[in-house]
Amino acid sequence: MSSTQNRATTRNSGRWRRGWGVPILALVALLISGGWLITQQSSSGWGMGSSWGERTMMGGGSGYEEMMGGYGWLEDDPEPINDLAQARERAADYAQVLQLGLEVGEVMRFENHYYADLQEPEGSKVTEVLIDSRTGAVRPEMGPATMWNTRFGMMSRDGGSDADITADQAQEIADGWLADRGEGLTSDDPVQFPGYYTLHTVDDGEITGMLSVHATTGEVWYHSWHGDFVEMSEHS
């Protein structure tokens, strides 16, 4: 092989290494991120039950915040969260970190953690968060709040949050999905967030959990990470 051919081969080899270097590093980072999440689940008190739901979102720490466009964590508080009022206070702290003037709407206590939705002063909902009952840490809820939210989620760079699906259609979709599951559950009134709707699931009028419906595609995402519903409070 001539020296010219050797140099060409070397250049091509260098291009191959450079071309594959980025995706390989990204894959390594993703695996590390997933390992971090598994560690955090067991050590920090984030109760996920046996699964994350119909779909999966993995991430954590600074990498998680980067994927969220900076809408990451409110760090641990020394005191555990013992009631809805304390959960509301922690969610309110996070709301001001996220955007000054945001308020806390509905707060719910589940077996695995507390849940809260955040809203503008006039009442329009903007996102959903989870509050760790053991540590007081607050984070955006996994699932629709991180993956579908067009204002404070991974899709925020798309701009706009127009809904092709109406609230009534979202409820029809949710009820059809629940009927197919054969568990006798129905849904109550949809609450609109940027890019999706969230609805409580109910059994004979009693709340059992929640699910979300994508406002454009109609995809359903059940919030299987909550555990059993305990109690709730509305915005005062």
CSV table of C-alpha atoms in Angstrom, one decimal:
chain,number,residue,atom,x,y,z
A,1,MET,CA,0.0,0.0,0.0
A,2,SER,CA,1.4,3.5,-0.9
A,3,SER,CA,2.0,6.2,1.6
A,4,THR,CA,-0.9,8.2,0.0
A,5,GLN,CA,-3.2,5.3,0.6
A,6,ASN,CA,-2.0,4.9,4.2
A,7,ARG,CA,-2.7,8.6,4.9
A,8,ALA,CA,-6.2,8.3,3.4
A,9,THR,CA,-6.9,5.2,5.5
A,10,THR,CA,-5.7,7.1,8.6
A,11,ARG,CA,-8.0,10.0,7.8
A,12,ASN,CA,-11.0,7.8,7.2
A,13,SER,CA,-10.3,5.9,10.5
A,14,GLY,CA,-10.1,9.3,12.3
A,15,ARG,CA,-13.5,10.4,10.8
A,16,TRP,CA,-15.1,7.1,11.9
A,17,ARG,CA,-13.8,7.5,15.5
A,18,ARG,CA,-15.0,11.1,15.6
A,19,GLY,CA,-18.4,10.2,14.1
A,20,TRP,CA,-19.1,7.5,16.6
A,21,GLY,CA,-17.5,9.1,19.6
A,22,VAL,CA,-20.5,11.3,20.4
A,23,PRO,CA,-23.3,8.7,20.3
A,24,ILE,CA,-21.1,6.2,22.3
A,25,LEU,CA,-20.5,8.8,25.0
A,26,ALA,CA,-24.2,9.6,25.0
A,27,LEU,CA,-25.0,6.0,25.5
A,28,VAL,CA,-22.6,5.7,28.4
A,29,ALA,CA,-24.1,8.8,30.0
A,30,LEU,CA,-27.6,7.4,29.6
A,31,LEU,CA,-26.6,4.1,31.3
A,32,ILE,CA,-24.9,6.1,34.2
A,33,SER,CA,-28.1,8.2,34.5
A,34,GLY,CA,-30.2,5.1,34.7
A,35,GLY,CA,-28.0,3.6,37.4
A,36,TRP,CA,-28.2,6.8,39.3
A,37,LEU,CA,-32.0,6.7,39.2
A,38,ILE,CA,-32.1,3.1,40.6
A,39,THR,CA,-29.8,4.2,43.4
A,40,GLN,CA,-31.9,7.3,44.2
A,41,GLN,CA,-35.1,5.2,44.3
A,42,SER,CA,-33.8,3.1,47.1
A,43,SER,CA,-31.9,5.8,49.0
A,44,SER,CA,-33.9,9.0,48.8
A,45,GLY,CA,-37.4,7.6,49.4
A,46,TRP,CA,-38.9,8.2,46.0
A,47,GLY,CA,-41.4,5.4,46.0
A,48,MET,CA,-42.2,4.1,42.5
A,49,GLY,CA,-44.0,0.9,43.3
A,50,SER,CA,-43.2,-1.9,41.0
A,51,SER,CA,-43.1,0.0,37.7
A,52,TRP,CA,-42.9,3.4,36.2
A,53,GLY,CA,-46.0,2.9,34.1
A,54,GLU,CA,-46.9,2.2,30.5
A,55,ARG,CA,-43.8,4.2,29.4
A,56,THR,CA,-40.5,5.0,31.0
A,57,MET,CA,-38.5,8.1,31.7
A,58,MET,CA,-35.1,7.8,33.3
A,59,GLY,CA,-32.8,10.6,34.5
A,60,GLY,CA,-31.6,12.4,37.5
A,61,GLY,CA,-29.2,15.0,39.0
A,62,SER,CA,-27.7,17.6,36.7
A,63,GLY,CA,-28.3,15.5,33.6
A,64,TYR,CA,-32.0,15.3,34.5
A,65,GLU,CA,-32.1,19.1,34.9
A,66,GLU,CA,-30.4,19.6,31.6
A,67,MET,CA,-33.0,17.4,29.9
A,68,MET,CA,-35.7,19.4,31.6
A,69,GLY,CA,-34.3,22.7,30.4
A,70,GLY,CA,-33.3,23.5,34.0
A,71,TYR,CA,-36.6,22.7,35.7
A,72,GLY,CA,-35.0,20.1,38.0
A,73,TRP,CA,-35.0,19.6,41.7
A,74,LEU,CA,-35.8,21.5,44.9
A,75,GLU,CA,-33.2,19.9,47.3
A,76,ASP,CA,-34.0,17.8,50.3
A,77,ASP,CA,-35.4,19.5,53.4
A,78,PRO,CA,-34.2,18.3,56.8
A,79,GLU,CA,-37.8,17.5,57.9
A,80,PRO,CA,-40.1,14.8,56.5
A,81,ILE,CA,-43.4,15.8,55.1
A,82,ASN,CA,-46.2,14.6,57.4
A,83,ASP,CA,-49.4,16.2,56.0
A,84,LEU,CA,-51.0,18.1,53.0
A,85,ALA,CA,-50.2,21.5,54.4
A,86,GLN,CA,-46.4,20.8,54.6
A,87,ALA,CA,-46.5,19.3,51.1
A,88,ARG,CA,-48.3,22.4,49.8
A,89,GLU,CA,-45.6,24.6,51.5
A,90,ARG,CA,-42.8,22.7,49.8
A,91,ALA,CA,-44.6,22.8,46.4
A,92,ALA,CA,-45.0,26.5,46.9
A,93,ASP,CA,-41.2,26.9,47.4
A,94,TYR,CA,-40.6,25.0,44.2
A,95,ALA,CA,-43.1,27.1,42.3
A,96,GLN,CA,-41.2,30.2,43.1
A,97,VAL,CA,-38.0,28.6,41.9
A,98,LEU,CA,-39.7,27.6,38.7
A,99,GLN,CA,-41.3,31.0,38.1
A,100,LEU,CA,-42.2,33.9,40.4
A,101,GLY,CA,-45.9,34.2,41.0
A,102,LEU,CA,-46.9,30.6,40.4
A,103,GLU,CA,-49.3,29.1,42.9
A,104,VAL,CA,-50.1,25.6,44.1
A,105,GLY,CA,-53.5,24.2,43.1
A,106,GLU,CA,-54.5,20.7,44.0
A,107,VAL,CA,-52.4,18.7,46.5
A,108,MET,CA,-52.8,14.9,46.8
A,109,ARG,CA,-51.3,12.4,49.2
A,110,PHE,CA,-50.6,9.0,47.8
A,111,GLU,CA,-49.0,5.9,49.3
A,112,ASN,CA,-45.6,6.6,47.7
A,113,HIS,CA,-45.4,10.4,47.8
A,114,TYR,CA,-47.3,13.7,47.6
A,115,TYR,CA,-48.5,15.2,44.3
A,116,ALA,CA,-49.3,18.9,43.5
A,117,ASP,CA,-50.2,20.8,40.4
A,118,LEU,CA,-48.9,24.3,39.8
A,119,GLN,CA,-50.9,27.1,38.3
A,120,GLU,CA,-51.0,30.8,37.3
A,121,PRO,CA,-52.8,33.2,39.7
A,122,GLU,CA,-55.9,33.1,37.4
A,123,GLY,CA,-56.0,29.3,37.7
A,124,SER,CA,-54.5,28.0,34.4
A,125,LYS,CA,-52.4,24.9,35.2
A,126,VAL,CA,-48.8,24.8,34.1
A,127,THR,CA,-47.2,21.6,35.4
A,128,GLU,CA,-47.3,18.8,38.0
A,129,VAL,CA,-44.7,17.9,40.7
A,130,LEU,CA,-44.0,15.2,43.3
A,131,ILE,CA,-42.9,15.8,46.9
A,132,ASP,CA,-40.9,13.2,48.7
A,133,SER,CA,-42.6,12.5,52.0
A,134,ARG,CA,-39.3,11.3,53.6
A,135,THR,CA,-36.9,14.1,52.5
A,136,GLY,CA,-39.1,17.0,51.3
A,137,ALA,CA,-37.4,17.0,47.9
A,138,VAL,CA,-39.6,18.3,45.0
A,139,ARG,CA,-39.2,17.4,41.4
A,140,PRO,CA,-41.3,17.6,38.2
A,141,GLU,CA,-43.5,14.5,37.9
A,142,MET,CA,-42.2,11.9,35.6
A,143,GLY,CA,-44.3,11.0,32.6
A,144,PRO,CA,-46.5,13.7,30.9
A,145,ALA,CA,-45.2,16.6,33.0
A,146,THR,CA,-41.7,16.0,31.8
A,147,MET,CA,-42.3,14.4,28.3
A,148,TRP,CA,-45.4,16.2,27.0
A,149,ASN,CA,-45.5,19.5,28.7
A,150,THR,CA,-44.9,22.2,26.1
A,151,ARG,CA,-44.1,24.9,28.6
A,152,PHE,CA,-42.0,23.4,31.4
A,153,GLY,CA,-41.0,20.0,30.0
A,154,MET,CA,-38.7,18.4,27.5
A,155,MET,CA,-41.1,19.6,24.7
A,156,SER,CA,-40.9,23.3,25.8
A,157,ARG,CA,-38.6,24.2,22.9
A,158,ASP,CA,-41.3,23.3,20.4
A,159,GLY,CA,-43.2,26.5,21.4
A,160,GLY,CA,-46.9,26.7,21.6
A,161,SER,CA,-49.4,24.5,23.4
A,162,ASP,CA,-52.4,24.4,21.2
A,163,ALA,CA,-54.7,21.4,21.8
A,164,ASP,CA,-56.1,19.5,18.8
A,165,ILE,CA,-58.2,17.4,21.3
A,166,THR,CA,-60.9,19.0,23.4
A,167,ALA,CA,-61.5,18.3,27.1
A,168,ASP,CA,-64.6,16.3,26.2
A,169,GLN,CA,-62.7,14.2,23.7
A,170,ALA,CA,-59.9,13.7,26.2
A,171,GLN,CA,-62.4,12.3,28.7
A,172,GLU,CA,-63.9,10.0,26.1
A,173,ILE,CA,-60.5,8.7,25.2
A,174,ALA,CA,-59.7,8.2,28.9
A,175,ASP,CA,-62.9,6.3,29.6
A,176,GLY,CA,-62.4,4.1,26.5
A,177,TRP,CA,-58.9,3.3,27.6
A,178,LEU,CA,-60.1,2.5,31.2
A,179,ALA,CA,-63.0,0.4,29.8
A,180,ASP,CA,-60.6,-1.7,27.8
A,181,ARG,CA,-58.7,-2.4,31.0
A,182,GLY,CA,-61.8,-4.1,32.4
A,183,GLU,CA,-61.3,-2.8,36.0
A,184,GLY,CA,-64.6,-0.8,36.2
A,185,LEU,CA,-62.9,2.6,36.5
A,186,THR,CA,-64.0,5.8,34.9
A,187,SER,CA,-62.5,9.3,34.7
A,188,ASP,CA,-63.6,12.7,36.1
A,189,ASP,CA,-63.3,16.1,34.6
A,190,PRO,CA,-60.1,16.7,32.6
A,191,VAL,CA,-57.6,19.4,33.8
A,192,GLN,CA,-55.7,21.0,31.0
A,193,PHE,CA,-51.9,21.4,31.2
A,194,PRO,CA,-49.7,22.7,28.3
A,195,GLY,CA,-49.8,19.9,25.8
A,196,TYR,CA,-52.0,17.4,27.7
A,197,TYR,CA,-54.9,16.7,30.0
A,198,THR,CA,-54.8,15.0,33.4
A,199,LEU,CA,-57.8,13.2,34.8
A,200,HIS,CA,-58.5,11.4,38.1
A,201,THR,CA,-59.5,7.8,37.8
A,202,VAL,CA,-62.5,6.9,40.0
A,203,ASP,CA,-64.3,3.8,41.2
A,204,ASP,CA,-67.9,4.5,42.2
A,205,GLY,CA,-67.1,8.1,42.8
A,206,GLU,CA,-63.9,7.5,44.8
A,207,ILE,CA,-60.5,8.6,43.5
A,208,THR,CA,-58.1,5.8,42.8
A,209,GLY,CA,-55.4,7.4,40.8
A,210,MET,CA,-54.9,9.5,37.6
A,211,LEU,CA,-54.0,9.3,34.0
A,212,SER,CA,-53.1,11.8,31.2
A,213,VAL,CA,-54.1,12.2,27.6
A,214,HIS,CA,-51.9,13.9,25.0
A,215,ALA,CA,-53.6,17.0,23.6
A,216,THR,CA,-52.5,16.3,20.0
A,217,THR,CA,-52.1,12.5,19.6
A,218,GLY,CA,-54.7,11.2,22.1
A,219,GLU,CA,-52.1,8.9,23.7
A,220,VAL,CA,-52.9,7.8,27.2
A,221,TRP,CA,-50.3,7.6,30.0
A,222,TYR,CA,-51.4,6.1,33.3
A,223,HIS,CA,-49.7,7.4,36.4
A,224,SER,CA,-48.8,4.0,37.9
A,225,TRP,CA,-46.0,5.4,40.2
A,226,HIS,CA,-48.3,6.9,42.9
A,227,GLY,CA,-49.6,3.9,44.8
A,228,ASP,CA,-52.9,4.1,46.6
A,229,PHE,CA,-54.7,7.4,46.9
A,230,VAL,CA,-55.0,8.7,50.5
A,231,GLU,CA,-56.4,12.3,50.6
A,232,MET,CA,-56.3,15.6,48.9
A,233,SER,CA,-56.8,19.4,49.3
A,234,GLU,CA,-57.8,22.0,46.8
A,235,HIS,CA,-56.4,25.5,46.1
A,236,SER,CA,-57.6,27.8,48.9
